[in-house]
């Protein structure tokens, strides 16, 4: 890369007032390419469609009025998932550590469509199958939260621990609407899987507990955000 703009964290793109905006985890741009990196802690049932929408927002953000289509930069959307997002009809996981997707022609496989779009999905749970040692160590860290002995994993662990202690980070993280939706979606999914029927207060408590356990949000802040009684959240947290 000849020139890289400073990476933007939590970049928001909302080109129209009435359109659904997106909040991108890490957004990097240079003279000829754009890279969006997303972390997915929970399974996303609409992952392919989410990536499609992110791609449309990236294009809308990078092509100004009056520019030609060939001015569009190459784009790379990278999703790092903790679990394998793909499975066959029987429900068996595919198990690959990485899925790279580009536009292909069904009738002519050798055709180079060249729309400059590349989507990469990493499956951290398949880290043992990854051939690149550095990528393998990183995926292992994402999946197990246990760093390897390599320098990058050690530095990353220290950075994560420092962030966990940052009240500013916790507050910003808790107020992100998209994460709140993910937390509540996970809470509903877990309740359905266990055959539980939850009332409004129970749902709020469950969502707050997930925010604390999975996203390291301060219990009081999580309770306030999810509109849950703090004492019930603390009681639930004491349970295994």
PDB file of N, CA and C in Angstrom, residues 31-80:
ATOM      1  N   UNK A  31      -5.011   4.280  -1.442  1.00  0.00           N
ATOM      2  CA  UNK A  31      -5.301   4.878  -2.743  1.00  0.00           C
ATOM      3  C   UNK A  31      -6.108   3.980  -3.668  1.00  0.00           C
ATOM      4  N   UNK A  32      -6.068   2.667  -3.470  1.00  0.00           N
ATOM      5  CA  UNK A  32      -6.774   1.800  -4.411  1.00  0.00           C
ATOM      6  C   UNK A  32      -7.600   0.690  -3.771  1.00  0.00           C
ATOM      7  N   UNK A  33      -7.691   0.662  -2.444  1.00  0.00           N
ATOM      8  CA  UNK A  33      -8.495  -0.384  -1.819  1.00  0.00           C
ATOM      9  C   UNK A  33      -9.077   0.062  -0.493  1.00  0.00           C
ATOM     10  N   UNK A  34     -10.158  -0.599  -0.113  1.00  0.00           N
ATOM     11  CA  UNK A  34     -10.824  -0.358   1.167  1.00  0.00           C
ATOM     12  C   UNK A  34     -10.938  -1.697   1.881  1.00  0.00           C
ATOM     13  N   UNK A  35     -10.637  -1.717   3.179  1.00  0.00           N
ATOM     14  CA  UNK A  35     -10.707  -2.947   3.961  1.00  0.00           C
ATOM     15  C   UNK A  35     -11.591  -2.711   5.184  1.00  0.00           C
ATOM     16  N   UNK A  36     -12.588  -3.543   5.343  1.00  0.00           N
ATOM     17  CA  UNK A  36     -13.455  -3.484   6.524  1.00  0.00           C
ATOM     18  C   UNK A  36     -13.267  -4.783   7.296  1.00  0.00           C
ATOM     19  N   UNK A  37     -12.956  -4.682   8.587  1.00  0.00           N
ATOM     20  CA  UNK A  37     -12.753  -5.862   9.431  1.00  0.00           C
ATOM     21  C   UNK A  37     -13.812  -5.865  10.526  1.00  0.00           C
ATOM     22  N   UNK A  38     -14.527  -6.978  10.656  1.00  0.00           N
ATOM     23  CA  UNK A  38     -15.600  -7.100  11.640  1.00  0.00           C
ATOM     24  C   UNK A  38     -15.376  -8.306  12.537  1.00  0.00           C
ATOM     25  N   UNK A  39     -15.636  -8.136  13.828  1.00  0.00           N
ATOM     26  CA  UNK A  39     -15.592  -9.244  14.777  1.00  0.00           C
ATOM     27  C   UNK A  39     -17.021  -9.689  15.081  1.00  0.00           C
ATOM     28  N   UNK A  40     -17.247 -10.995  15.036  1.00  0.00           N
ATOM     29  CA  UNK A  40     -18.572 -11.546  15.305  1.00  0.00           C
ATOM     30  C   UNK A  40     -18.477 -12.522  16.485  1.00  0.00           C
ATOM     31  N   UNK A  41     -18.933 -12.091  17.653  1.00  0.00           N
ATOM     32  CA  UNK A  41     -18.873 -12.954  18.833  1.00  0.00           C
ATOM     33  C   UNK A  41     -19.971 -14.001  18.824  1.00  0.00           C
ATOM     34  N   UNK A  42     -21.105 -13.647  18.215  1.00  0.00           N
ATOM     35  CA  UNK A  42     -22.228 -14.564  18.169  1.00  0.00           C
ATOM     36  C   UNK A  42     -22.542 -14.944  16.728  1.00  0.00           C
ATOM     37  N   UNK A  43     -23.110 -16.118  16.506  1.00  0.00           N
ATOM     38  CA  UNK A  43     -23.492 -16.520  15.149  1.00  0.00           C
ATOM     39  C   UNK A  43     -24.493 -15.534  14.551  1.00  0.00           C
ATOM     40  N   UNK A  44     -24.286 -15.185  13.314  1.00  0.00           N
ATOM     41  CA  UNK A  44     -25.181 -14.275  12.609  1.00  0.00           C
ATOM     42  C   UNK A  44     -25.905 -15.049  11.518  1.00  0.00           C
ATOM     43  N   UNK A  45     -27.220 -15.221  11.693  1.00  0.00           N
ATOM     44  CA  UNK A  45     -27.983 -16.011  10.737  1.00  0.00           C
ATOM     45  C   UNK A  45     -28.016 -15.352   9.356  1.00  0.00           C
ATOM     46  N   UNK A  46     -27.958 -14.037   9.319  1.00  0.00           N
ATOM     47  CA  UNK A  46     -28.019 -13.317   8.043  1.00  0.00           C
ATOM     48  C   UNK A  46     -26.652 -12.777   7.660  1.00  0.00           C
ATOM     49  N   UNK A  47     -25.587 -13.516   7.991  1.00  0.00           N
ATOM     50  CA  UNK A  47     -24.232 -13.043   7.728  1.00  0.00           C
ATOM     51  C   UNK A  47     -23.995 -12.687   6.263  1.00  0.00           C
ATOM     52  N   UNK A  48     -24.366 -13.541   5.288  1.00  0.00           N
ATOM     53  CA  UNK A  48     -24.139 -13.169   3.882  1.00  0.00           C
ATOM     54  C   UNK A  48     -24.862 -11.878   3.488  1.00  0.00           C
ATOM     55  N   UNK A  49     -26.083 -11.689   3.993  1.00  0.00           N
ATOM     56  CA  UNK A  49     -26.820 -10.479   3.651  1.00  0.00           C
ATOM     57  C   UNK A  49     -26.248  -9.255   4.351  1.00  0.00           C
ATOM     58  N   UNK A  50     -25.726  -9.447   5.548  1.00  0.00           N
ATOM     59  CA  UNK A  50     -25.078  -8.339   6.239  1.00  0.00           C
ATOM     60  C   UNK A  50     -23.840  -7.904   5.453  1.00  0.00           C
ATOM     61  N   UNK A  51     -23.067  -8.876   4.965  1.00  0.00           N
ATOM     62  CA  UNK A  51     -21.886  -8.544   4.184  1.00  0.00           C
ATOM     63  C   UNK A  51     -22.277  -7.847   2.887  1.00  0.00           C
ATOM     64  N   UNK A  52     -23.363  -8.279   2.287  1.00  0.00           N
ATOM     65  CA  UNK A  52     -23.841  -7.637   1.055  1.00  0.00           C
ATOM     66  C   UNK A  52     -24.185  -6.170   1.319  1.00  0.00           C
ATOM     67  N   UNK A  53     -24.846  -5.903   2.444  1.00  0.00           N
ATOM     68  CA  UNK A  53     -25.240  -4.528   2.745  1.00  0.00           C
ATOM     69  C   UNK A  53     -24.025  -3.671   3.081  1.00  0.00           C
ATOM     70  N   UNK A  54     -23.069  -4.240   3.814  1.00  0.00           N
ATOM     71  CA  UNK A  54     -21.849  -3.509   4.117  1.00  0.00           C
ATOM     72  C   UNK A  54     -21.127  -3.121   2.831  1.00  0.00           C
ATOM     73  N   UNK A  55     -21.118  -4.056   1.866  1.00  0.00           N
ATOM     74  CA  UNK A  55     -20.470  -3.776   0.598  1.00  0.00           C
ATOM     75  C   UNK A  55     -21.138  -2.605  -0.110  1.00  0.00           C
ATOM     76  N   UNK A  56     -22.455  -2.571  -0.092  1.00  0.00           N
ATOM     77  CA  UNK A  56     -23.184  -1.482  -0.755  1.00  0.00           C
ATOM     78  C   UNK A  56     -22.884  -0.144  -0.083  1.00  0.00           C
ATOM     79  N   UNK A  57     -22.755  -0.152   1.239  1.00  0.00           N
ATOM     80  CA  UNK A  57     -22.447   1.085   1.960  1.00  0.00           C
ATOM     81  C   UNK A  57     -21.021   1.559   1.658  1.00  0.00           C
ATOM     82  N   UNK A  58     -20.098   0.615   1.548  1.00  0.00           N
ATOM     83  CA  UNK A  58     -18.718   0.975   1.218  1.00  0.00           C
ATOM     84  C   UNK A  58     -18.655   1.636  -0.150  1.00  0.00           C
ATOM     85  N   UNK A  59     -19.353   1.062  -1.130  1.00  0.00           N
ATOM     86  CA  UNK A  59     -19.355   1.634  -2.474  1.00  0.00           C
ATOM     87  C   UNK A  59     -19.985   3.020  -2.490  1.00  0.00           C
ATOM     88  N   UNK A  60     -21.106   3.170  -1.780  1.00  0.00           N
ATOM     89  CA  UNK A  60     -21.780   4.468  -1.742  1.00  0.00           C
ATOM     90  C   UNK A  60     -20.902   5.527  -1.081  1.00  0.00           C
ATOM     91  N   UNK A  61     -20.083   5.101  -0.117  1.00  0.00           N
ATOM     92  CA  UNK A  61     -19.226   6.031   0.604  1.00  0.00           C
ATOM     93  C   UNK A  61     -17.998   6.425  -0.198  1.00  0.00           C
ATOM     94  N   UNK A  62     -17.611   5.602  -1.169  1.00  0.00           N
ATOM     95  CA  UNK A  62     -16.352   5.837  -1.881  1.00  0.00           C
ATOM     96  C   UNK A  62     -16.495   6.375  -3.292  1.00  0.00           C
ATOM     97  N   UNK A  63     -17.686   6.343  -3.852  1.00  0.00           N
ATOM     98  CA  UNK A  63     -17.857   6.858  -5.215  1.00  0.00           C
ATOM     99  C   UNK A  63     -18.633   8.165  -5.165  1.00  0.00           C
ATOM    100  N   UNK A  64     -17.953   9.252  -5.465  1.00  0.00           N
ATOM    101  CA  UNK A  64     -18.578  10.566  -5.413  1.00  0.00           C
ATOM    102  C   UNK A  64     -19.367  10.848  -6.684  1.00  0.00           C
ATOM    103  N   UNK A  65     -20.292  11.797  -6.594  1.00  0.00           N
ATOM    104  CA  UNK A  65     -21.099  12.193  -7.746  1.00  0.00           C
ATOM    105  C   UNK A  65     -20.183  12.697  -8.858  1.00  0.00           C
ATOM    106  N   UNK A  66     -20.389  12.181 -10.067  1.00  0.00           N
ATOM    107  CA  UNK A  66     -19.572  12.586 -11.200  1.00  0.00           C
ATOM    108  C   UNK A  66     -18.421  11.657 -11.492  1.00  0.00           C
ATOM    109  N   UNK A  67     -18.105  10.755 -10.556  1.00  0.00           N
ATOM    110  CA  UNK A  67     -17.028   9.802 -10.792  1.00  0.00           C
ATOM    111  C   UNK A  67     -17.525   8.632 -11.639  1.00  0.00           C
ATOM    112  N   UNK A  68     -16.597   7.999 -12.352  1.00  0.00           N
ATOM    113  CA  UNK A  68     -16.932   6.829 -13.151  1.00  0.00           C
ATOM    114  C   UNK A  68     -16.916   5.576 -12.284  1.00  0.00           C
ATOM    115  N   UNK A  69     -17.593   4.532 -12.765  1.00  0.00           N
ATOM    116  CA  UNK A  69     -17.631   3.290 -12.009  1.00  0.00           C
ATOM    117  C   UNK A  69     -16.243   2.668 -11.841  1.00  0.00           C
ATOM    118  N   UNK A  70     -15.377   2.904 -12.840  1.00  0.00           N
ATOM    119  CA  UNK A  70     -14.038   2.311 -12.713  1.00  0.00           C
ATOM    120  C   UNK A  70     -13.184   3.028 -11.674  1.00  0.00           C
ATOM    121  N   UNK A  71     -13.736   4.082 -11.043  1.00  0.00           N
ATOM    122  CA  UNK A  71     -13.049   4.735  -9.931  1.00  0.00           C
ATOM    123  C   UNK A  71     -13.285   4.008  -8.611  1.00  0.00           C
ATOM    124  N   UNK A  72     -14.182   3.042  -8.620  1.00  0.00           N
ATOM    125  CA  UNK A  72     -14.437   2.286  -7.394  1.00  0.00           C
ATOM    126  C   UNK A  72     -13.173   1.548  -6.955  1.00  0.00           C
ATOM    127  N   UNK A  73     -12.882   1.615  -5.672  1.00  0.00           N
ATOM    128  CA  UNK A  73     -11.714   0.928  -5.140  1.00  0.00           C
ATOM    129  C   UNK A  73     -12.018  -0.561  -4.960  1.00  0.00           C
ATOM    130  N   UNK A  74     -10.975  -1.358  -4.954  1.00  0.00           N
ATOM    131  CA  UNK A  74     -11.135  -2.765  -4.591  1.00  0.00           C
ATOM    132  C   UNK A  74     -11.547  -2.815  -3.125  1.00  0.00           C
ATOM    133  N   UNK A  75     -12.457  -3.704  -2.789  1.00  0.00           N
ATOM    134  CA  UNK A  75     -12.920  -3.778  -1.410  1.00  0.00           C
ATOM    135  C   UNK A  75     -12.732  -5.178  -0.852  1.00  0.00           C
ATOM    136  N   UNK A  76     -12.361  -5.213   0.425  1.00  0.00           N
ATOM    137  CA  UNK A  76     -12.177  -6.471   1.148  1.00  0.00           C
ATOM    138  C   UNK A  76     -12.977  -6.381   2.443  1.00  0.00           C
ATOM    139  N   UNK A  77     -13.964  -7.236   2.565  1.00  0.00           N
ATOM    140  CA  UNK A  77     -14.744  -7.295   3.797  1.00  0.00           C
ATOM    141  C   UNK A  77     -14.338  -8.568   4.530  1.00  0.00           C
ATOM    142  N   UNK A  78     -13.807  -8.397   5.724  1.00  0.00           N
ATOM    143  CA  UNK A  78     -13.281  -9.525   6.492  1.00  0.00           C
ATOM    144  C   UNK A  78     -14.093  -9.673   7.777  1.00  0.00           C
ATOM    145  N   UNK A  79     -14.745 -10.805   7.930  1.00  0.00           N
ATOM    146  CA  UNK A  79     -15.496 -11.102   9.152  1.00  0.00           C
ATOM    147  C   UNK A  79     -14.748 -12.188   9.921  1.00  0.00           C
ATOM    148  N   UNK A  80     -14.460 -11.925  11.174  1.00  0.00           N
ATOM    149  CA  UNK A  80     -13.803 -12.900  12.039  1.00  0.00           C
ATOM    150  C   UNK A  80     -14.849 -13.459  12.986  1.00  0.00           C
TER     151      UNK A  80
END
